[in-house]
């Protein structure tokens, strides 16, 4: 949360009980070269969820998830609307 210049690269992440990678209120983020593995029958195991984040590049990742592989968010329901920080300038490419 509240971070600038985050890079998460070249890791294998296995069996998170919930969302794997979840930057919040952050900017200038690169997430690449990840292999994310969750069983396809386990719910809520989203892969990468930029949440109220700006300038995000998500590329060259392999994701198996029981829920969303990538979900762009801007907070949670009425709390997100009240806080009012959108996600902007997101690039997503070469996801398998
Ligand atoms: C991640 O792996 C790629 C491919 O091997 C390599 O080009 C890149 O430099 C690596 N990134 C980091 C931050 O080590």
PDB file of C-alpha atoms and ligand atoms in Angstrom:
ATOM      1  CA  UNK A   1       0.000   0.000   0.000  1.00  0.00           C
ATOM      2  CA  UNK A   2       1.025   3.623  -0.687  1.00  0.00           C
ATOM      3  CA  UNK A   3       4.199   2.604  -2.524  1.00  0.00           C
ATOM      4  CA  UNK A   4       6.023   4.023  -5.512  1.00  0.00           C
ATOM      5  CA  UNK A   5       8.270   2.026  -7.860  1.00  0.00           C
ATOM      6  CA  UNK A   6       7.454  -1.605  -7.185  1.00  0.00           C
ATOM      7  CA  UNK A   7       8.891  -4.414  -9.250  1.00  0.00           C
ATOM      8  CA  UNK A   8       7.900  -8.049  -8.778  1.00  0.00           C
ATOM      9  CA  UNK A   9       9.656 -10.262 -11.295  1.00  0.00           C
ATOM     10  CA  UNK A  10      10.540 -13.823 -12.084  1.00  0.00           C
ATOM     11  CA  UNK A  11       8.947 -15.624  -9.182  1.00  0.00           C
ATOM     12  CA  UNK A  12       6.682 -18.629  -8.884  1.00  0.00           C
ATOM     13  CA  UNK A  13       3.872 -18.109  -6.389  1.00  0.00           C
ATOM     14  CA  UNK A  14       1.862 -21.153  -5.333  1.00  0.00           C
ATOM     15  CA  UNK A  15      -1.410 -21.737  -3.476  1.00  0.00           C
ATOM     16  CA  UNK A  16      -2.205 -18.359  -1.969  1.00  0.00           C
ATOM     17  CA  UNK A  17      -5.412 -18.673   0.071  1.00  0.00           C
ATOM     18  CA  UNK A  18      -6.638 -15.425  -1.508  1.00  0.00           C
ATOM     19  CA  UNK A  19      -5.403 -12.822  -4.007  1.00  0.00           C
ATOM     20  CA  UNK A  20      -1.742 -13.364  -4.917  1.00  0.00           C
ATOM     21  CA  UNK A  21      -0.447  -9.899  -5.900  1.00  0.00           C
ATOM     22  CA  UNK A  22      -2.474  -6.920  -4.669  1.00  0.00           C
ATOM     23  CA  UNK A  23      -0.855  -3.484  -4.875  1.00  0.00           C
ATOM     24  CA  UNK A  24      -3.085  -0.745  -3.407  1.00  0.00           C
ATOM     25  CA  UNK A  25      -2.812   3.086  -3.687  1.00  0.00           C
ATOM     26  CA  UNK A  26       0.533   2.631  -5.442  1.00  0.00           C
ATOM     27  CA  UNK A  27       2.194   3.779  -8.636  1.00  0.00           C
ATOM     28  CA  UNK A  28       4.888   2.841 -11.134  1.00  0.00           C
ATOM     29  CA  UNK A  29       4.540  -0.899 -10.819  1.00  0.00           C
ATOM     30  CA  UNK A  30       5.998  -3.680 -12.950  1.00  0.00           C
ATOM     31  CA  UNK A  31       4.803  -7.235 -12.486  1.00  0.00           C
ATOM     32  CA  UNK A  32       6.462  -9.596 -14.942  1.00  0.00           C
ATOM     33  CA  UNK A  33       7.832 -13.061 -15.310  1.00  0.00           C
ATOM     34  CA  UNK A  34       5.560 -14.513 -12.640  1.00  0.00           C
ATOM     35  CA  UNK A  35       4.147 -17.999 -12.607  1.00  0.00           C
ATOM     36  CA  UNK A  36       1.063 -17.996 -10.396  1.00  0.00           C
ATOM     37  CA  UNK A  37      -0.494 -21.342  -9.584  1.00  0.00           C
ATOM     38  CA  UNK A  38      -3.724 -21.919  -7.695  1.00  0.00           C
ATOM     39  CA  UNK A  39      -6.011 -24.928  -7.986  1.00  0.00           C
ATOM     40  CA  UNK A  40      -8.785 -24.150 -10.475  1.00  0.00           C
ATOM     41  CA  UNK A  41     -11.471 -25.222  -7.989  1.00  0.00           C
ATOM     42  CA  UNK A  42     -10.423 -22.886  -5.153  1.00  0.00           C
ATOM     43  CA  UNK A  43     -12.362 -19.587  -5.101  1.00  0.00           C
ATOM     44  CA  UNK A  44     -10.972 -16.053  -4.546  1.00  0.00           C
ATOM     45  CA  UNK A  45      -7.486 -16.904  -5.742  1.00  0.00           C
ATOM     46  CA  UNK A  46      -7.151 -13.927  -8.086  1.00  0.00           C
ATOM     47  CA  UNK A  47      -3.713 -13.639  -9.673  1.00  0.00           C
ATOM     48  CA  UNK A  48      -2.845  -9.937  -9.936  1.00  0.00           C
ATOM     49  CA  UNK A  49      -5.177  -7.161  -8.761  1.00  0.00           C
ATOM     50  CA  UNK A  50      -3.974  -3.579  -9.165  1.00  0.00           C
ATOM     51  CA  UNK A  51      -6.295  -1.634  -6.873  1.00  0.00           C
ATOM     52  CA  UNK A  52      -6.440   2.182  -7.063  1.00  0.00           C
ATOM     53  CA  UNK A  53      -3.019   2.120  -8.752  1.00  0.00           C
ATOM     54  CA  UNK A  54      -1.433   4.240 -11.478  1.00  0.00           C
ATOM     55  CA  UNK A  55       1.139   3.336 -14.131  1.00  0.00           C
ATOM     56  CA  UNK A  56       1.076  -0.422 -13.922  1.00  0.00           C
ATOM     57  CA  UNK A  57       2.689  -2.830 -16.375  1.00  0.00           C
ATOM     58  CA  UNK A  58       1.713  -6.476 -16.102  1.00  0.00           C
ATOM     59  CA  UNK A  59       3.353  -8.640 -18.726  1.00  0.00           C
ATOM     60  CA  UNK A  60       4.810 -12.049 -19.533  1.00  0.00           C
ATOM     61  CA  UNK A  61       3.062 -13.839 -16.704  1.00  0.00           C
ATOM     62  CA  UNK A  62       1.529 -17.304 -16.546  1.00  0.00           C
ATOM     63  CA  UNK A  63      -1.535 -17.516 -14.304  1.00  0.00           C
ATOM     64  CA  UNK A  64      -3.746 -20.424 -13.246  1.00  0.00           C
ATOM     65  CA  UNK A  65      -6.472 -19.297 -10.873  1.00  0.00           C
ATOM     66  CA  UNK A  66      -9.767 -20.438  -9.420  1.00  0.00           C
ATOM     67  CA  UNK A  67     -11.056 -16.899  -9.939  1.00  0.00           C
ATOM     68  CA  UNK A  68      -9.819 -13.894 -11.950  1.00  0.00           C
ATOM     69  CA  UNK A  69      -6.339 -14.075 -13.453  1.00  0.00           C
ATOM     70  CA  UNK A  70      -6.125 -10.270 -13.430  1.00  0.00           C
ATOM     71  CA  UNK A  71      -8.727  -7.849 -12.061  1.00  0.00           C
ATOM     72  CA  UNK A  72      -8.349  -4.065 -12.115  1.00  0.00           C
ATOM     73  CA  UNK A  73     -10.006  -2.547  -9.077  1.00  0.00           C
ATOM     74  CA  UNK A  74     -10.619   0.814  -7.443  1.00  0.00           C
ATOM     75  CA  UNK A  75     -11.512  -0.109  -3.901  1.00  0.00           C
ATOM     76  CA  UNK A  76     -14.439  -2.111  -2.628  1.00  0.00           C
ATOM     77  CA  UNK A  77     -17.998  -1.040  -3.436  1.00  0.00           C
ATOM     78  CA  UNK A  78     -19.129   2.051  -1.484  1.00  0.00           C
ATOM     79  CA  UNK A  79     -15.777   2.344   0.319  1.00  0.00           C
ATOM     80  CA  UNK A  80     -13.943   2.595  -2.996  1.00  0.00           C
ATOM     81  CA  UNK A  81     -16.418   5.138  -4.330  1.00  0.00           C
ATOM     82  CA  UNK A  82     -16.024   7.252  -1.171  1.00  0.00           C
ATOM     83  CA  UNK A  83     -12.205   7.124  -1.349  1.00  0.00           C
ATOM     84  CA  UNK A  84     -12.351   8.028  -5.027  1.00  0.00           C
ATOM     85  CA  UNK A  85      -9.006   6.843  -6.354  1.00  0.00           C
ATOM     86  CA  UNK A  86      -9.303   5.132  -9.736  1.00  0.00           C
ATOM     87  CA  UNK A  87      -6.811   2.783 -11.331  1.00  0.00           C
ATOM     88  CA  UNK A  88      -5.256   4.465 -14.364  1.00  0.00           C
ATOM     89  CA  UNK A  89      -2.669   3.796 -17.075  1.00  0.00           C
ATOM     90  CA  UNK A  90      -2.562   0.013 -16.910  1.00  0.00           C
ATOM     91  CA  UNK A  91      -0.819  -2.102 -19.536  1.00  0.00           C
ATOM     92  CA  UNK A  92      -1.506  -5.837 -19.620  1.00  0.00           C
ATOM     93  CA  UNK A  93       0.094  -7.999 -22.280  1.00  0.00           C
ATOM     94  CA  UNK A  94       1.421 -11.464 -22.990  1.00  0.00           C
ATOM     95  CA  UNK A  95      -0.494 -13.298 -20.269  1.00  0.00           C
ATOM     96  CA  UNK A  96      -0.972 -17.052 -20.608  1.00  0.00           C
TER      97      UNK A  96
HETATM   98  C1  LIG B   1      13.584 -11.836 -15.364  1.00  0.00           C
HETATM   99  O1  LIG B   1      13.870 -12.853 -16.286  1.00  0.00           O
HETATM  100  C2  LIG B   1      14.100 -12.368 -17.598  1.00  0.00           C
HETATM  101  C3  LIG B   1      14.207 -13.563 -18.519  1.00  0.00           C
HETATM  102  O2  LIG B   1      15.163 -14.464 -18.045  1.00  0.00           O
HETATM  103  C4  LIG B   1      15.339 -11.508 -17.588  1.00  0.00           C
HETATM  104  O3  LIG B   1      15.566 -10.981 -18.872  1.00  0.00           O
HETATM  105  C5  LIG B   1      15.128 -10.359 -16.602  1.00  0.00           C
HETATM  106  O4  LIG B   1      16.326  -9.599 -16.492  1.00  0.00           O
HETATM  107  C6  LIG B   1      14.742 -10.888 -15.237  1.00  0.00           C
HETATM  108  N1  LIG B   1      14.377  -9.747 -14.381  1.00  0.00           N
HETATM  109  C7  LIG B   1      14.981  -9.507 -13.220  1.00  0.00           C
HETATM  110  C8  LIG B   1      14.498  -8.326 -12.479  1.00  0.00           C
HETATM  111  O5  LIG B   1      15.866 -10.211 -12.787  1.00  0.00           O
END
